[in-house]
Amino acid sequence: MDVIFSVAAKIAEYMFVPIGRQFGYILYYKGNLERMRTEVKKLEGSKDSMQHTVDKARRNGEEIENIVQNWLNKVDNTLGKAKKLIESEGHAKAQCSMRHCPNLCTRHQLSRKNKKMSQEISEVLAEGKFYKISYRAASRVTIKPFSYEALDSNTSMLSEIMLALKNPNIFIIGVYGMGGIGKTTLVKELAWQAENDGSYSAVVMATISGSPDVEKIQGQIADALDMTFNKETKEGRARQLLERITKEKNILIVLDDIWGRLDLEEVGIPFGDDHKGCKLVVTSRDLNVLNREIGTQKEFRLEVLLEEDSWKLFEKMAGDVVQDFNIKPIAVEVAICCAGLPLLIVAVAKALRKKKFYDWKSTLNELNRFDKEGLHKKIYSALELSYNCLESDELKSLFLFIGSFGLDHLHTAELFLCYWGSGLYRNSPTLTDARTRYYKLLNDLKASSLLIESELERVRIHDVVKDVAKSIASRTCPTYGVKRFTLIKQWPVIDQIQKCHQIILPWSNIYNLPEKLECPELKLLLLQNIGDYLKVPDDFFSGMRELKVVNLYGMMLTPFPPKSLCLLTKIISLELSGCVLEDISIVAELKSLEILSLERSDFNELPKEIGQLNNLRMLNLTNCSRLRFIPANLISSLTCLEELYMGNCFIQWDVKESKDQSRNASLEELRNLSQLTTLDIMIQDASVLPKDLQVFAKLERYNIFVGDMWRWSLEWSGGASESSRILKLRDSRSSSIFLYRGFNFLLNSAEDMCLAKMQCVRNFLYELNMEGFPQLKHLHIQDSSELMYIINSKSVYSYPAFPNLETLALQNLFNLEEICRGPIPIQSFTKLKSFEVKEIIAEQKSEADKEIDKIMFPKLGSLELENLPSLISFCSMPLIADKCLKKFGEYNDGTQCIPVALVDEKVGMPHLELLKLSNINSRKLWDDKLPGHSCMQNLKSLTLDRCCNISYAFSSSVAGELVNLKHLAISNCQMLEEIFVSDGMLDNPPLSQKPFYNDEVIFPNLETLVISHMEHLKSVWHNQLAPKSLCKLKQLKIEFCNELSNVIPSYVLNKLQNLEIVTISNCPTLEVVFETQGLKANSGRQTRLEMQLRTLTLKNLPMLKQIWSGNPNDSFTFENLCILKVTECRSLNHVFPFSVAKELQHLQELYIEECGVEIIVAHDEMVDRVPILIFPELTSLSFQDLTELRSFYYGFHTLDCPVLRDLDVLHCDKLELFKPKTLYYRDSVPVDTLPLLSIEKIFTTARELILNCKDVTMLCNGQLNDELIYTVKALRLRCFHDTTEKFPSGFLQRFIHLEYLKVSCSSFSEIFLSGSICTEHSETTMKLRRLVLAGLKNLEFICKEKSEVQPVLQNIEILEVYICSRLKNIFPSGMLFENLEQLEVGDCAGLENIMKSSTATSLQKLRKLWIYNCEKIEEIVATDDENDAFEINFMKLEHLQLSNLPMLRSFCMGRHGFKFPQLQNLFVIDCPMMETFSHGALNAPKLIEVHVKEQDEWHWNGDLNSTIRKFVAKTDSKDD
């Protein structure tokens, strides 16, 4: 029974309970609704409370927990659904009313939803209980700096820093630079990028600004990491901070603006092994702070912005106002005045953002005068703070001393002499100590960013820093100075300079000196005159008795220096450089003198009284090339002498044992100079050297040249480098000089050594220096026929060989067998960076001992092997392999042998960047599968020349290794057929194209490719290249390739998108340059590729038919083309397809010469009836010798060149150049012979008007519009070929403003005919300044003697005469060319001389004289009377060049004396009959070199006549 009741109860539960629940929804409808409304109100209240808490947290800068924000979002969603349910229209139907019964179905549904919603709200309320609502987020370090992306010059540095930070071995990086340079901006950008690219889990930036405050730094870092210290001591906070930083996997900490020592451990910053994920970037103005106090591992110096970047930043900050037509020129100047300093640029640009014209003008004036109270105040304060923080008064004094000169750069040695003379050195008893200290101080100033990093010869200072230094220095040391190259016609009033401590007039044109300069407080006087030599008045120095430093240049101190010089009793340093001297014995009265420099001065004898200068520490006679005589015992009496400079002095040294009574000084006197530490000397004859000069052992710096083949540097001497020990020796007699004890000291200490013509030396290292030349950095050996080995390690040898050698050059060593015989000693050549070998033909004569495992040159950066026809491999090899190679790759049995690679895996040069191989007969240059660590990986420049046995240049494997190659040049490889070949083809000759693998990217960084003189080269490119191959190629040059039919085929064109310069010449089979025919439209791309080609040059391509084949515009556009030059392309019918021409919006120069073109732009049937061809940037258009050219375009067209300045059309007989006046001219002219342009359009823009005979005739007949053309200043007349025609003088007279006239390619026998030009009215007479006569084959006279055209010619400043073979004279007798400054005469076969002596005397303004290719000229100046001997002065002549004058015997064969006071550049090239320059007295005080070749080859042998006789005359010995 119980079971039955139990079952019945369950049945009732499952049947009646659900029924009751459903009825309950109907019965309890109102209760469910009210309950839901109550829950809604609770949820709204809870939400409001939570929202108030959230808002408060946000106001406190805190971030809201995601779970809280999600709950609030869920609340909003839930409330929205609840309110929608409450407002449902069904509630009206569900309720009872008087009029109707409720809808039970609706009532049931709503009641059920109400109850369900109440439950949902309850759940949401229950979820809204949180332990933590918000948190403090890690601080953002910065926002992106404004416009930083525009500063390209700094962006590259930013990339370098980011790259360095990725190096796992670098933990601390330093950035330094002067104040206001933008260090903070740079590191803010760095922090911003690091924070946004996800490289670091945390980025922190702290600003130090001054001496480091540890607690402040800790606080800044803690705030950024959202941590709170609960420790009070610095140590406790440091431990907390270290623990917090260590929790970050990768963290970047930037410490900005550090001025002193900072202990990172004291702060609590882990680094290095303590936390390899922690990277630090530290900024400072002082490199020494970074190096010494912080211990940075890598430093970056931030320089001023480039001019382009400066303008970008300025333009951005100043806004649109800089585009105003009137303001922009001033704005550009203002930006330049800001000197590239971002701080100053931003301050000035913002201040002027909305200002007017006069505000800009006023600001420019302020900037020019550096008003520290105005716009420069902020930058001035920043730099003065840097000055105040210098660590010593000595450093401050030198900085202010440099700034007081007011110059942006100073010569290091010159500044040192002033530094010493002014007494700025501290605790330096010797010049050597002071010089060492001086260089150390300069380096400290560079490290402090107050000086600019520069070459050792110069001290450079930023303009703004210089102005600050000068301003500060003026408080205690008032200085009067001017900029270089100032024209000083009048001295300042005495009140302006009377109280000055320094007067500085550097390299200025000084017209005169006052009789007396009354400056009683003056301590330094620098007068460097570059004008005519100045006489110094006798009383000049009498008012300057406090002088310590005197520097004079360009003075005429003859016959004696001014008497008042002896009144300078406190003088320490006296420089009389570049002066004309005679008797300077008065200098001996200056007993306090410690430095005497006569560098580059003109005198022949040093007075014996100089030996009385008992305190003299330095004597400088460098480049006193006329100096021959130094009295005996003068040098030995200067016992305090520390530095002696006699470079390029041709002293006739006496020999101790000599019986000669000349009593000239001998080198033995050097023994007495016990204090000598520096010696510069040139000894032409090695026999005058004493055998035992112990003084050599004490030398710390020296330049010693022995022999007559070495050329002395023409740079200023006296300390151009911190340490310099140079020895150059030519010993053509015997090797005994190497046994001199003194020379052993030099061999052991030399840093730079050049040796030539060594006799009896076979083993260089073993015989000359058993210690291995420990100091040597640079070694050059040449012309030593007996030398067999550089190192013979088979001898007993215990020292490393050349452990510090950086460059090695071997040349003309015809018997050299091995550089190193036997194993290379350990630690030898470890620092070698450059290796050059030329013209060595010795062959291996014995079997190699054993195969070499590996040769490493860990620092070798440059390797040049040239003229080594016997060289097979870099390593020695068994002799049998050598023989094999010499039999054209066959063994004796006729089977093939494998070529040995010149460079293989045995050779390690991991840092090689430059490789040049020339005249190498190896059949294989490198192993085809070199390992990744080979010599190829860092190679940037590769030159292959005359490698005549190679059939290809690179396998795909080798090409793939050259990932850093930027420059590649291949030439004269006669067997080479292809540049690239796939690895798979190496075993299957003959070579043929096979695809590279898809991932074989070759030369991804190549920028320049040069291929020349390749007889059998058929293809430049492989036919299948990976997408990024050659993607950076910018310059392509191909010449003398006989079998190339095209240069840029279609399959490679898209790889060369960045190509900018293409030059192709002398390829006789080339038919097309750009092969575009058959290209698929767009090749699947949405847009056409924009080629970057800017310059295209084509020359001597006789089979060239098209530059562009097909229509390239379907896939490519060449709109960036700026310059096109095409010459000697006889088969070329047209230049441009129409589709290319219409897009040339940037074309600037078009030059077509000696081509078969009939039209320039090809006709296109698809274009409009009258196309308009516009070239908006075309400035130069030249058509020459185009005999078939009829028109620019076939058919009616409009050619518009709005900015054309140069139009040159020559010998294009079928082309009508100018449109005539005829109104309906178009209707009467065939469509293929339309004129090119109208003369009036050309005149409005042209710089020069060019007219031929036909044009002049049409102008004279009124057929051309001639309005205003006669106002031109430059005119060229040519192509007057009728021999009966006279020069059109009457027509020429219409050009009253004419300044430049060129007459060429005509048959005139005389230019200015007598009576043809009216010269009575000066106001209507043209005033020619430049006259050029060229290619006038019948010309006999420019004008005849006693011509009336003297007023026309008297203003000529430049006269050029070329290719006038019948010309009898240049200057008619009696005609003066008093204003002539430049004369050039060439290819005039009829001339026997250039001018008569009477004419020469009138050329007082002549600055440049150049005579060349005149086969009959025997002398330049011919005497009017052989008995005349008067002196001829070319007072202004600076440059004289005589080239290819086969009959020239002398400049003048008469007895005239010549003076050339300004002559500095003399070229005498290919004048084999010239035996002497002149026979009379000769004075050229500034001349110290004669160039005998165009390319910088110069010589000097003490005086001009001696130099001509030795180095120019035909009788020169081969030995020289």
mmCIF file of N, CA and C in Angstrom, residues 160 162 313 370 468 472 640 752 842 928 974 992 1000-1001 1011 1048 1164 1220 1244 1306 1448:
data_model
loop_
_atom_site.group_PDB
_atom_site.id
_atom_site.type_symbol
_atom_site.label_atom_id
_atom_site.label_comp_id
_atom_site.label_asym_id
_atom_site.label_seq_id
_atom_site.Cartn_x
_atom_site.Cartn_y
_atom_site.Cartn_z
ATOM 1 N N GLU A 160 69.854 53.545 -35.495
ATOM 2 C CA GLU A 160 71.094 52.935 -35.023
ATOM 3 C C GLU A 160 71.011 52.613 -33.537
ATOM 4 N N MET A 162 68.231 52.036 -31.793
ATOM 5 C CA MET A 162 67.300 50.919 -31.638
ATOM 6 C C MET A 162 67.987 49.598 -31.971
ATOM 7 N N LEU A 313 61.713 71.565 -40.060
ATOM 8 C CA LEU A 313 61.248 71.808 -38.694
ATOM 9 C C LEU A 313 60.783 73.249 -38.536
ATOM 10 N N PHE A 370 73.447 88.377 -32.827
ATOM 11 C CA PHE A 370 73.434 87.515 -31.645
ATOM 12 C C PHE A 370 73.153 88.335 -30.386
ATOM 13 N N VAL A 468 78.766 82.484 -28.171
ATOM 14 C CA VAL A 468 78.669 82.483 -26.711
ATOM 15 C C VAL A 468 80.054 82.620 -26.097
ATOM 16 N N ILE A 472 81.458 85.667 -23.716
ATOM 17 C CA ILE A 472 81.989 85.488 -22.357
ATOM 18 C C ILE A 472 83.437 85.976 -22.293
ATOM 19 N N CYS A 640 118.324 74.902 -26.450
ATOM 20 C CA CYS A 640 116.999 74.695 -25.843
ATOM 21 C C CYS A 640 115.967 74.206 -26.859
ATOM 22 N N ASP A 752 104.857 55.137 -39.810
ATOM 23 C CA ASP A 752 104.567 55.188 -41.238
ATOM 24 C C ASP A 752 105.908 55.127 -41.963
ATOM 25 N N ALA A 842 107.330 37.562 -59.883
ATOM 26 C CA ALA A 842 108.092 36.365 -59.512
ATOM 27 C C ALA A 842 107.168 35.168 -59.397
ATOM 28 N N ASP A 928 83.200 28.484 -55.532
ATOM 29 C CA ASP A 928 81.803 28.744 -55.900
ATOM 30 C C ASP A 928 80.834 28.569 -54.748
ATOM 31 N N GLN A 974 88.289 39.493 -70.843
ATOM 32 C CA GLN A 974 88.013 39.179 -72.233
ATOM 33 C C GLN A 974 87.317 37.841 -72.444
ATOM 34 N N SER A 992 75.082 28.365 -69.973
ATOM 35 C CA SER A 992 73.837 28.874 -70.536
ATOM 36 C C SER A 992 72.934 29.280 -69.406
ATOM 37 N N GLU A 1000 66.954 32.965 -54.196
ATOM 38 C CA GLU A 1000 68.314 33.435 -54.395
ATOM 39 C C GLU A 1000 68.316 34.939 -54.725
ATOM 40 N N VAL A 1001 68.181 35.730 -53.704
ATOM 41 C CA VAL A 1001 68.235 37.179 -53.873
ATOM 42 C C VAL A 1001 69.690 37.576 -54.060
ATOM 43 N N ILE A 1011 80.234 48.172 -66.023
ATOM 44 C CA ILE A 1011 80.739 47.081 -66.851
ATOM 45 C C ILE A 1011 81.349 47.698 -68.104
ATOM 46 N N ILE A 1048 68.655 46.570 -70.903
ATOM 47 C CA ILE A 1048 67.660 46.369 -69.847
ATOM 48 C C ILE A 1048 66.476 45.635 -70.456
ATOM 49 N N ASP A 1164 52.170 59.467 -83.403
ATOM 50 C CA ASP A 1164 51.234 58.494 -82.830
ATOM 51 C C ASP A 1164 49.864 58.752 -83.448
ATOM 52 N N PRO A 1220 59.018 82.649 -88.821
ATOM 53 C CA PRO A 1220 59.073 84.003 -89.383
ATOM 54 C C PRO A 1220 57.814 84.792 -89.034
ATOM 55 N N THR A 1244 62.908 85.833 -74.325
ATOM 56 C CA THR A 1244 62.394 86.196 -72.994
ATOM 57 C C THR A 1244 63.015 85.368 -71.879
ATOM 58 N N SER A 1306 83.306 79.638 -88.409
ATOM 59 C CA SER A 1306 83.110 80.600 -89.491
ATOM 60 C C SER A 1306 84.417 80.799 -90.238
ATOM 61 N N LEU A 1448 108.099 74.409 -77.002
ATOM 62 C CA LEU A 1448 108.334 75.433 -75.982
ATOM 63 C C LEU A 1448 109.693 75.213 -75.326
#
